[in-house]
Coordinates of C-alpha atoms and ligand atoms in Angstrom, one line a residue:
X11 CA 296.4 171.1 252.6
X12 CA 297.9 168.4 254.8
X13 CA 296.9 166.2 257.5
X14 CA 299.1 166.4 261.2
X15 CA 300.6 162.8 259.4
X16 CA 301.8 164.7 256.1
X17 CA 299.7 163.0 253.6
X18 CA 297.1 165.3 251.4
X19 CA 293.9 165.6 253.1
X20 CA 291.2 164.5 250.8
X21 CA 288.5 167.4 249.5
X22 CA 284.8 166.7 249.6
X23 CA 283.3 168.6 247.2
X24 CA 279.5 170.3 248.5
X25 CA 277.8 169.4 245.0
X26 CA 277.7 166.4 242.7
X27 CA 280.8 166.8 240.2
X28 CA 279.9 166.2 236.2
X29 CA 282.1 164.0 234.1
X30 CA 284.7 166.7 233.7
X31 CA 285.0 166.8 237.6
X32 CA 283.8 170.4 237.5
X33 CA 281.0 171.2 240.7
X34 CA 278.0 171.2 239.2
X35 CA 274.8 173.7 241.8
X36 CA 272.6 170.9 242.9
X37 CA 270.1 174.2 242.6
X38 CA 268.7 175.1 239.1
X39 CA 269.6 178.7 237.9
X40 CA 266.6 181.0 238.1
X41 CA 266.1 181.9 234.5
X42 CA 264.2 185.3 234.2
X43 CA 260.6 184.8 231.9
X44 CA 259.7 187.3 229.6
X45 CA 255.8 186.5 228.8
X46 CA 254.8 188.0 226.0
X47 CA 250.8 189.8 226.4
X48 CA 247.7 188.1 224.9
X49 CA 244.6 188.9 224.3
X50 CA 241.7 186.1 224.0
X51 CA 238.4 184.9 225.9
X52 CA 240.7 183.9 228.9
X53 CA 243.4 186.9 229.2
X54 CA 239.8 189.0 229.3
X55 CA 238.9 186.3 232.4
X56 CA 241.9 186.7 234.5
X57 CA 241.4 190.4 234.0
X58 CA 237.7 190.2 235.0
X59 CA 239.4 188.3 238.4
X60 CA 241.9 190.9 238.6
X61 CA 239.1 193.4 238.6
X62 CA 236.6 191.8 240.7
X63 CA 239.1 190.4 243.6
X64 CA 240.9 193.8 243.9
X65 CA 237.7 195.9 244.0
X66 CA 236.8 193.6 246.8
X67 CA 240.3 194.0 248.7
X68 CA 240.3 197.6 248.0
X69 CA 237.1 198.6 248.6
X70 CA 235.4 196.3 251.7
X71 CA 237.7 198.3 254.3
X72 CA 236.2 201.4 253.1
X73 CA 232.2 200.6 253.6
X74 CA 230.7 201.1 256.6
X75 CA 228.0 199.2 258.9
X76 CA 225.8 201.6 261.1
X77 CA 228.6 203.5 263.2
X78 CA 231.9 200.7 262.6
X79 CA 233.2 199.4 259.7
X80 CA 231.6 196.7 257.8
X81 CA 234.5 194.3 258.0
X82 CA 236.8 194.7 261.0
X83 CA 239.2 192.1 262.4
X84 CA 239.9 194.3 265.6
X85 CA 242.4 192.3 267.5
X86 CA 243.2 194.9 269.9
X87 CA 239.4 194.4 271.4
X88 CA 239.2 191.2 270.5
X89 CA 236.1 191.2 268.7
X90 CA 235.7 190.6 265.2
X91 CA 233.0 192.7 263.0
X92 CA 231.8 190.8 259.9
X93 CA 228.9 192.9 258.4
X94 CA 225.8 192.3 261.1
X95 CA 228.0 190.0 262.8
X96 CA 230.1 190.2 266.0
X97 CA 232.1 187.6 267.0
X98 CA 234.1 187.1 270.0
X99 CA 237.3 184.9 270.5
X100 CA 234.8 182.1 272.2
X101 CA 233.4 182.0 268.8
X102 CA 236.7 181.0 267.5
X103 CA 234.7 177.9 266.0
X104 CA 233.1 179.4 263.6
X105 CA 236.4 180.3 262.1
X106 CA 237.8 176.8 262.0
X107 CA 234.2 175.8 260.5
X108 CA 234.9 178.6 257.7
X109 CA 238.7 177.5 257.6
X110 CA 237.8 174.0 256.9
X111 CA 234.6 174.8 254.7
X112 CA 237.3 177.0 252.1
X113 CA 239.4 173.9 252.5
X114 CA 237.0 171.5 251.3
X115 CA 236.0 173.8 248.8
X116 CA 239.5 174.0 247.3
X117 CA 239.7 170.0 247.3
X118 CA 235.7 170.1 245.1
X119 CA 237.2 172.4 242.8
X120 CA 240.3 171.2 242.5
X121 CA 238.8 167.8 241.2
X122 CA 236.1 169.3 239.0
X123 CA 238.3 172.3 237.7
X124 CA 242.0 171.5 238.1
X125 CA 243.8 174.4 239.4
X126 CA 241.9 177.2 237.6
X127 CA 242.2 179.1 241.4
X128 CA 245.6 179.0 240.5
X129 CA 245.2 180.6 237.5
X130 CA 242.5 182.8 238.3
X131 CA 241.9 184.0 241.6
X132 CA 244.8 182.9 243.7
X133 CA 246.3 186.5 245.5
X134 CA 249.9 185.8 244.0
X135 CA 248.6 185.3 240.8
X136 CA 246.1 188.4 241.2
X137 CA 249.5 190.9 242.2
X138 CA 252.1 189.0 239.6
X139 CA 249.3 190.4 236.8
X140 CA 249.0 193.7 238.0
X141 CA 253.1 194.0 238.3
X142 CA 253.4 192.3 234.4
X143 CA 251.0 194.9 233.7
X144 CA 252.9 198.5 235.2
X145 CA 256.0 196.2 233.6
X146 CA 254.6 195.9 230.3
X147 CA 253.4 199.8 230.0
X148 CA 256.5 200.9 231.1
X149 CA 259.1 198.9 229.6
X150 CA 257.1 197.4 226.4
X151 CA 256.2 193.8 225.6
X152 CA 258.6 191.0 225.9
X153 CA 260.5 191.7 222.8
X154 CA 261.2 195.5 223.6
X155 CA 261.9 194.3 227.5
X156 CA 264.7 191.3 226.7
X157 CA 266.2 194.1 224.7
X158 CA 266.3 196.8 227.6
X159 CA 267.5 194.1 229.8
X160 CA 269.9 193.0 227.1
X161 CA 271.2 197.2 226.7
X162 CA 273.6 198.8 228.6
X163 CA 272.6 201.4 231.1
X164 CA 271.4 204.9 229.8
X165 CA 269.6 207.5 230.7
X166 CA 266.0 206.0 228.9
X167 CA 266.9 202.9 230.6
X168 CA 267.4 204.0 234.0
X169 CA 263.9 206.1 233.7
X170 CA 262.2 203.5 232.9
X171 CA 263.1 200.8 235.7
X172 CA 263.1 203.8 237.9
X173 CA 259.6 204.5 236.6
X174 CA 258.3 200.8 237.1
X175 CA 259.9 200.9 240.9
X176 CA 258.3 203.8 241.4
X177 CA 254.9 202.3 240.5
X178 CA 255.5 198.8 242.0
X179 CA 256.6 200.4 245.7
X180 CA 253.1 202.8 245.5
X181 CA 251.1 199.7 244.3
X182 CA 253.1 197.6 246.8
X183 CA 252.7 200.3 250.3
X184 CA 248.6 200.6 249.4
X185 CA 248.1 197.1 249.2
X186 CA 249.9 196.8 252.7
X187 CA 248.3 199.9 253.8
X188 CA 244.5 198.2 252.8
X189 CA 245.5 194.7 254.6
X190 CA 246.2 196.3 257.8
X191 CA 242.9 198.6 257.4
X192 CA 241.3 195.2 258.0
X193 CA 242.9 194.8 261.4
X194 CA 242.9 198.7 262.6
X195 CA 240.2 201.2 261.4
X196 CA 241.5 202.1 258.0
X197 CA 239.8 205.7 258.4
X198 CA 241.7 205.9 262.0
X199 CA 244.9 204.1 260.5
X200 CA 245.3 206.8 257.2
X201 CA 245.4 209.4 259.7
X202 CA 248.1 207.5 262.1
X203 CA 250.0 206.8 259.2
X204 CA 249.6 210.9 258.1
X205 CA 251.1 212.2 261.4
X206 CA 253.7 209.2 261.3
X207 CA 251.9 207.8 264.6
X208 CA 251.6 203.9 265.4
X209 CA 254.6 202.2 265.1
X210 CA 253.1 198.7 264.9
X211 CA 250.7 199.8 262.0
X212 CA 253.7 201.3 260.5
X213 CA 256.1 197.9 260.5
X214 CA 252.6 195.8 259.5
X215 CA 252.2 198.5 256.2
X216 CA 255.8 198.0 255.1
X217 CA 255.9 194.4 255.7
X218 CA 252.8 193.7 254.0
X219 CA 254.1 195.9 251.4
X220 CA 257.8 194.6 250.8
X221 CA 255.9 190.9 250.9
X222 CA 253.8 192.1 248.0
X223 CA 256.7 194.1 246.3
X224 CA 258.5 190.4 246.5
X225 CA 256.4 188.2 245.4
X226 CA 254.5 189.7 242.7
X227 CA 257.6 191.8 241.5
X228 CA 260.3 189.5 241.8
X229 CA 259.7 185.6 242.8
X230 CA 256.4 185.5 240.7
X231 CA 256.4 182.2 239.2
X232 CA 259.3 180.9 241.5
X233 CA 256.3 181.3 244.5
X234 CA 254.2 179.0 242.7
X235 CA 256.5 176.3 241.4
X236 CA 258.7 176.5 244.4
X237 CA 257.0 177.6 247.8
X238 CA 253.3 177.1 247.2
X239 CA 252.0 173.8 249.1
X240 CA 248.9 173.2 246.7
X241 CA 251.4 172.8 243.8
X242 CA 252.7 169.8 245.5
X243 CA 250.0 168.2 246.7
X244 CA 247.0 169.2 244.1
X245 CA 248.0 165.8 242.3
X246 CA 246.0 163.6 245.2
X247 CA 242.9 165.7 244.1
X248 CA 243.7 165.2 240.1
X249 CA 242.0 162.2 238.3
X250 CA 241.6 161.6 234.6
X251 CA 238.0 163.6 234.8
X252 CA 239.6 166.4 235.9
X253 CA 239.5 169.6 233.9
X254 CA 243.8 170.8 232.6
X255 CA 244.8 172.1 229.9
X256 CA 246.2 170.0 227.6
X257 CA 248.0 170.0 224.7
X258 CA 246.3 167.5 221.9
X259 CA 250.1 165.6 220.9
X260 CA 247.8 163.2 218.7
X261 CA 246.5 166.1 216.3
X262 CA 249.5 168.7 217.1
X263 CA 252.8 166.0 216.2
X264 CA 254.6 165.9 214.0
X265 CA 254.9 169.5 214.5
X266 CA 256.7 172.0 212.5
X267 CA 257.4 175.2 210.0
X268 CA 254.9 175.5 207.1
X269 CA 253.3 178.4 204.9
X270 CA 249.5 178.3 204.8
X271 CA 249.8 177.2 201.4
X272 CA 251.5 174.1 201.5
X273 CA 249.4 170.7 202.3
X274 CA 251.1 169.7 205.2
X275 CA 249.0 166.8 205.9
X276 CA 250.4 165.5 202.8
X277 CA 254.1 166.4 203.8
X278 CA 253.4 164.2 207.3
X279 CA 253.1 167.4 209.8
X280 CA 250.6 168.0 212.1
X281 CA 248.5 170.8 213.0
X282 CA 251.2 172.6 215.5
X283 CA 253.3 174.9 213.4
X284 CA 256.3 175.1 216.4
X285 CA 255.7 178.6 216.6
X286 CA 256.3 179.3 220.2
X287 CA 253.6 181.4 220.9
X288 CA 252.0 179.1 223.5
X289 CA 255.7 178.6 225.4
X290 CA 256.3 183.3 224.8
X291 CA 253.3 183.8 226.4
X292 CA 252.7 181.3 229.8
X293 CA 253.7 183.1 232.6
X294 CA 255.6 180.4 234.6
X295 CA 258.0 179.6 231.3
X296 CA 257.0 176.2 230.5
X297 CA 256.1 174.1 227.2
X298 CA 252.6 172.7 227.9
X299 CA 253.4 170.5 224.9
X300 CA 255.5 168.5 227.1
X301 CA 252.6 167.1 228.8
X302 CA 251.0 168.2 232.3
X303 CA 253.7 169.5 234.6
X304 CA 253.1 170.7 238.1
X305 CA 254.3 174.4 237.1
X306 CA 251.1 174.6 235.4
X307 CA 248.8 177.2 237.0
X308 CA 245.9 176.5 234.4
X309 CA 245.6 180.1 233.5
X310 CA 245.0 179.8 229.7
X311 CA 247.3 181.9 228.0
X312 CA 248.7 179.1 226.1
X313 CA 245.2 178.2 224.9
X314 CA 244.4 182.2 223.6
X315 CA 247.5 182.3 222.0
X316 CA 247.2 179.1 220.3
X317 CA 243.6 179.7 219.1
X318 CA 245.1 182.6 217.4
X319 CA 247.5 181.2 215.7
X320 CA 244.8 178.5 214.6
X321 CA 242.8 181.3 213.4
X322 CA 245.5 182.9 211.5
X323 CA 246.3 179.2 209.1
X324 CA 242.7 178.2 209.1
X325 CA 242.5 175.4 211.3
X326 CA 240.2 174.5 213.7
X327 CA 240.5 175.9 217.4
X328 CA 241.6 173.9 220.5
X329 CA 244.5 172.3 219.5
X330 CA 245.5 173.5 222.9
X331 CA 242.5 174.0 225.4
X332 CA 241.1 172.8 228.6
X333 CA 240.1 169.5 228.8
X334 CA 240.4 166.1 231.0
X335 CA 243.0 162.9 229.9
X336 CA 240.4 160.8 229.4
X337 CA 238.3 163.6 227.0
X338 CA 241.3 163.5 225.3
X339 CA 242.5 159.8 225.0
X340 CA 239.0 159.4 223.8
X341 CA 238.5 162.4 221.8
X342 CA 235.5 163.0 224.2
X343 CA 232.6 166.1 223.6
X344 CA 231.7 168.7 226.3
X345 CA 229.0 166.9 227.2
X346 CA 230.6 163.8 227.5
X347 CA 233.2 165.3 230.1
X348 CA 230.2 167.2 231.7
X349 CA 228.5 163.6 232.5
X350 CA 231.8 162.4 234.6
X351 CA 231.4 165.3 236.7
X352 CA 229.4 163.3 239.4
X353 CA 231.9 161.1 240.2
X354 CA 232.6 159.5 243.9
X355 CA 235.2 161.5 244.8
X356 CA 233.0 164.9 244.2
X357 CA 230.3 163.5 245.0
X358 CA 231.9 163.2 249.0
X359 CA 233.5 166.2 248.7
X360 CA 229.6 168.0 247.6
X361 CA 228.1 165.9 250.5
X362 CA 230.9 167.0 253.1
X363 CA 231.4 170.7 252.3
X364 CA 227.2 171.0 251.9
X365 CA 226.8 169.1 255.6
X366 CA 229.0 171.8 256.8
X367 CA 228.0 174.8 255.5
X368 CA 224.5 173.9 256.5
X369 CA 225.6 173.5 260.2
X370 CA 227.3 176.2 260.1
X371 CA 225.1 179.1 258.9
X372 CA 222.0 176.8 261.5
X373 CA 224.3 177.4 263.9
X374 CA 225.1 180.4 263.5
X375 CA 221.0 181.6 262.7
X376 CA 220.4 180.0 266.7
X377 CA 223.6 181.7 268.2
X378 CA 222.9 183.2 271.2
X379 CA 223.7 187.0 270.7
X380 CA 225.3 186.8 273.9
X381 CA 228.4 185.3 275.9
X382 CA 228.8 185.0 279.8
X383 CA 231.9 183.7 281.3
X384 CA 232.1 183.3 284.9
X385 CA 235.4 183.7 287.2
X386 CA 235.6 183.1 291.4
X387 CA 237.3 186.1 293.1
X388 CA 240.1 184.6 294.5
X389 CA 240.7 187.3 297.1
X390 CA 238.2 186.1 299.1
X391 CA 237.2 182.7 298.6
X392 CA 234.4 182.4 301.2
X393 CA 233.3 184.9 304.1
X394 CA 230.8 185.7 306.9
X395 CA 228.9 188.7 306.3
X396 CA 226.1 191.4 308.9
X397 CA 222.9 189.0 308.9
X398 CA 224.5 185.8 309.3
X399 CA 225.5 184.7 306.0
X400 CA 227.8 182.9 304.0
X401 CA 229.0 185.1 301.0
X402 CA 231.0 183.6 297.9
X403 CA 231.8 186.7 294.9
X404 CA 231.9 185.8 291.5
X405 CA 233.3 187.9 288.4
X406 CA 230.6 187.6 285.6
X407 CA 232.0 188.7 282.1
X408 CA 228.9 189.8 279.8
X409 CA 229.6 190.1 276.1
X410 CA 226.9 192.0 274.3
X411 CA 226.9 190.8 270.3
X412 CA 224.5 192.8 269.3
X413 CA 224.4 196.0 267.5
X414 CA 222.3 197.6 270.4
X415 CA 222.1 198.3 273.9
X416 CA 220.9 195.3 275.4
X417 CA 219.5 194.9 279.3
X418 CA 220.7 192.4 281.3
X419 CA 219.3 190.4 284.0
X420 CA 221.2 187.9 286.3
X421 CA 219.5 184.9 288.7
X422 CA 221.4 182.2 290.6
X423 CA 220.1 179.0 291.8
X424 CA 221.2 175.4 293.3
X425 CA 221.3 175.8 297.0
X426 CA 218.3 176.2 299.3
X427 CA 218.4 179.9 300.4
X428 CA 220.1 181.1 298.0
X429 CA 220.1 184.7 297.1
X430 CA 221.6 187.4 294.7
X431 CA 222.6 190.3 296.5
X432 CA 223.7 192.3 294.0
X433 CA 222.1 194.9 291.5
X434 CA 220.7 192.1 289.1
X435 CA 219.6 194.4 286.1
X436 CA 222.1 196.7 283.9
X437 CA 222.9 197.8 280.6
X438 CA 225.6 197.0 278.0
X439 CA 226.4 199.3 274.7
X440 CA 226.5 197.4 271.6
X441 CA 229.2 194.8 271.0
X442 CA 230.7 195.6 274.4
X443 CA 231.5 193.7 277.0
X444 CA 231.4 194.1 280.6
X445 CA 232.9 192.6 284.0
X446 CA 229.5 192.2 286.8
X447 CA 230.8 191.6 290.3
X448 CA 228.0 189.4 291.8
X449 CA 227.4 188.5 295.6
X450 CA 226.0 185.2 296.6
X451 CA 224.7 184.8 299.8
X452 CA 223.1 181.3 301.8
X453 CA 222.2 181.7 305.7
X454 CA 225.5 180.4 307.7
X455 CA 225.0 176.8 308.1
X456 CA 222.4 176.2 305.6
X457 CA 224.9 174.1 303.5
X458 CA 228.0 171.2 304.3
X459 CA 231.3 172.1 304.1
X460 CA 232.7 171.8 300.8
X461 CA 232.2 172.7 297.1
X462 CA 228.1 173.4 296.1
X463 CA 227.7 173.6 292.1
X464 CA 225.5 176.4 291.4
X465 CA 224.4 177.8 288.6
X466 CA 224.0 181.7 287.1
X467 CA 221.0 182.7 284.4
X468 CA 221.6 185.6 282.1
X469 CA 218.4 187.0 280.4
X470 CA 218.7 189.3 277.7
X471 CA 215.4 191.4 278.7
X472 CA 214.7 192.9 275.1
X473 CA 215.2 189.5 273.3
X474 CA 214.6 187.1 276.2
X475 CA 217.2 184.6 275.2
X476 CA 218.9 183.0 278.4
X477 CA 222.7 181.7 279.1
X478 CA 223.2 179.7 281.6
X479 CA 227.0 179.1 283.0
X480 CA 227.4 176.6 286.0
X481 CA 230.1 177.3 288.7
X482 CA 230.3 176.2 292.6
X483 CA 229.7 177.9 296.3
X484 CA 232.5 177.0 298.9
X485 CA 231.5 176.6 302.5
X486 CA 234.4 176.5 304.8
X487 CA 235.4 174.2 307.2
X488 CA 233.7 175.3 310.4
Ligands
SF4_502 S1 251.1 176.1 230.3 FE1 249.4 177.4 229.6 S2 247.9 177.2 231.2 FE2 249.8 176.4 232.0 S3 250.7 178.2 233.1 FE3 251.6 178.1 231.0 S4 250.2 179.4 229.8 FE4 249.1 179.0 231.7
SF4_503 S1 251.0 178.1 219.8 FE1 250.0 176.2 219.0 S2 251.0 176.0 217.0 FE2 252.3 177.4 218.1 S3 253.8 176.1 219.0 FE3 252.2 176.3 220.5 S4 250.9 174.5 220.2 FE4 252.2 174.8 218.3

């Protein structure tokens, strides 16, 4: 193409071009992984995770507290049910308090453990195991699946990915189905979802759903090396005590082939045989012989299926396991790592996360089981009433926390005269709320013009805790 002056326009090509001036993707090629399955002391404790964590997720919706369910984020009344707890949106504290709590509890055990959440417990790597697991029955190990992959497409093939769609969508729409059931009445919401009822409910199921189907079924690993946060920034909670796994280079090089027979000590080699195994089997498709690499979720796969091969030529175990640099650099014992566990840095982290757990369950052991919030009626400001007097209406809002009927009893004071001339006692169901319309009234010219603070007292007659929420009388201009 040519420029209005005739002369070639010049091309700018969108990507870096190599040395033969072809474009070269400034994005690297997603290249499928194939684990291969592993059996060993830590595939049994992912799977021990996988059990424990789901048969929370699955189950807690289900159990119920008295009359309600046990754990019940209702947003539509604003009131959040967490076993004998009721919390309202003024208790939105607590949350951050919890929210920075799991925080700092991710930073402690990210220093002691390394990122054995990652490996272990984090939901994404929870789902991707459950998915390699339909994947694996269905299709076969990693062998038999890079050869169905690798076929053309027949009838046995198309049964079986049909098969493991089947079983990833129903896996996929329940686990949807149970994380809305912590937001609506799961009881209440199975029986929406029956008749086809609730749109909203309906769009949260699927979307919860396709966001499983995705992530687990197809990013997997791409979520964790490319889209997690903690990946990146786990490396400002690492130090050389912290617990990786870690491939022993100094035992394990100079690796290669050998029969059992054959002294390879003698021949120069070390003790890794270049087998593979540990690179077939890591689910994010790296070589932890390379050294520590971000990818690394610390899940121990590599360390099972190294022991085994260890255990298959008669060498000692560990050659990959989890350990910290410096246990390594200095060839270190257990206990010797154990000991630099009370470092500085944990030692804040402890002292912080302790601090606020304390304050937090203190404060929420003295919580009153009660909330008042108090609004003017704006309609009428300020008025003369029969008698004389000066009336100002306020709008209390009573939020009963408890998990029984609890009887209120409101008093006002802070101006000489001052009365309450509405009912003052009344009842409120448990963990409702309830609007009070409340009449002040002070004899006409008893006060100055202008703004009078005042103050109401809630008493909660069966407990006899008391609120007390300040607010101000206007007499007008006369
Ligand atoms: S290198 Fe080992 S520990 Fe790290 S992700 Fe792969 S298999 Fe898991
Ligand atoms: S499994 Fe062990 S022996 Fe085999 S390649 Fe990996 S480190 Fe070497």
């Amino acid at each position: 193409m040519n420029t209005p002056s005739g002369k070639p326009r010049k091309v700018i090509p969108i990507a870096p071009a190599d040395s033969q001036g072809d474009i070269v993707s400034l994005y690297e090629a997603q290249k499928k992984v194939y684990p291969r399955s592993i059996t060993g002391l830590f595939s049994r404790w992912r799977w021990a995770m996988v059990f424990l964590t789901q048969l929370v997720f699955y189950g807690l919706p289900w159990l119920q507290w008295g009359e309600r369910q046990m754990v019940l984020f209702d947003l539509g009344a604003r009131r959040f049910y967490i076993f004998g707890l009721v919390l309202y949106p003024q208790d939105f504290i607590y949350l951050t308090a919890l929210l920075i709590i799991s925080a700092l509890a991710l930073f402690l055990f990210t220093a002691v453990a390394g990122r054995l959440w990652c490996g272990f417990a984090c939901p994404q790597t929870v789902y991707t195991e459950i998915f390699m697991w339909i994947e694996h029955k269905v299709e076969g190990d990693r062998s038999a699946r890079l050869r169905l992959d690798g076929s053309p497409w027949t009838v046995e093939k198309i049964g079986k990915k049909s098969l493991k769609q089947f079983l990833w969508i129903a896996v996929s729409l329940w686990t949807g189905f149970t994380f809305v059931g912590f937001f609506v009445p799961i009881r209440q919401l199975g029986g929406e979802l029956l008749a086809l009822q609730g749109s909203w409910q309906i769009f949260w199921v699927l979307f919860y759903g396709f966001a499983t189907y995705g992530n687990a079924g197809f990013l997997r690993e791409q979520v964790c090396k490319y889209m997690c946060p903690y990946a990146r920034f786990q490396s400002a909670m690492f130090d050389r005590d912290t617990l990786i796994v870690t491939y022993d280079a100094g035992r394990g090089e100079p690796r290669g082939p050998r029969t059992k027979a054959v002294d390879y000590k003698a021949k120069g080699l070390g003790d890794c045989i270049d087998c593979t195994l540990c690179v077939q089997v890591c689910p994010v498709g790296i070589d932890i012989r390379n050294g520590l690499q971000y990818e690394c979720i610390g899940c121990g796969l590599c360390v099972d299926a190294c022991d085994t091969v260890m255990d298959k030529m008669h060498y000692p175990r560990g050659l990959i396991r989890f350990s910290t640099q410096n246990g390594v650099q200095h060839g270190w014992s257990k206990l010797q790592m154990l000991k630099r566990v009370l470092r500085p840095r944990v030692l804040i982290y402890t002292g912080v996360l302790v601090a606020l757990s304390v304050g937090m369950l203190a404060s929420l052991m003295v919580r009153t089981p009660f909330k008042v919030d108090v609004v003017r009626d704006r309609a009428a400001l300020s008025r003369i009433v029969a008698g004389g007097k000066l009336e100002n209406i306020y709008r209390l809002q009573i939020m009963n926390a408890t998990e029984a009927p609890q009887h209120y009893r409101i008093a006002a004071r802070g101006l000489d005269g001052l009365e309450l001339v509405s009912e003052p006692e009344f009842q409120i169901e448990a963990a409702q709320s309830r609007w009070v319309v409340v009449q002040l009234h002070i004899p006409y010219g008893s006060a100055t013009e202008g703004s009078h603070p005042v103050q109401f007292d809630v008493l909660a007659v069966e407990t006899g805790k008391q609120v007390s929420e300040k607010s101000v009388f206007l007499v007008p201009r006369q």
